[in-house]
């Protein structure tokens, strides 16, 4: 039952983040999203400030914090709501999808483990053929993919 739950959770999470992976190549505007959207919809800093109950100078500071990457998620959501917008937030793999991410990480870890073992055997003059090494890497990779909690030790 526990394994089924983990598999279901993984599949649901992978499905939820899949659309966001298409956005990973999008670049944040140089002025930040707040200034870009605000300007695009024809809203001044003074007008946005009024909606937020803040001054235009405070809006300018908020925009600077966004550009610097120091804005809080709550502040960003508050500003978005004041403009009639919504913040969309996700954590996604740097490349590929969740399945690929786990498989790549699992394969790297498997290669490291098998390589260390093989190096020890070489020191003892017990060389292992490449076909057998590849099979060991593949089997260990699949073990990690099927039990990803073992990947993070």
C-alpha angles and dihedrals in degrees: 000000000000091000091049091052092050091049092048092048092049092049093047092048093047090050093049095051097040095090091050093056087067088062098052093097092053113108123225108241113259091242091046128250096280096057093039095051093039091052093042092056092045097248119146124218088249091054093048090046090054091053090050095042089243138112125260087250089056090051089050089053091049090052090050091050089053091051090049092048093241099110116117121238089239092055092048091050091048092053093045091051091049088056092047090253137118133228114233112204133183143149111225138173113271090239133012126355133305093269092052091046093056093043093051092047091045092050092049092050092046091051091050092051095045091045092053091049092047092049090054090050091049089055087055089046093246101129117190120212118248094243090058092046091052091049091051091049091049094048093047091046090054091048090054093046090051092045104030094169086076090061097072100057 
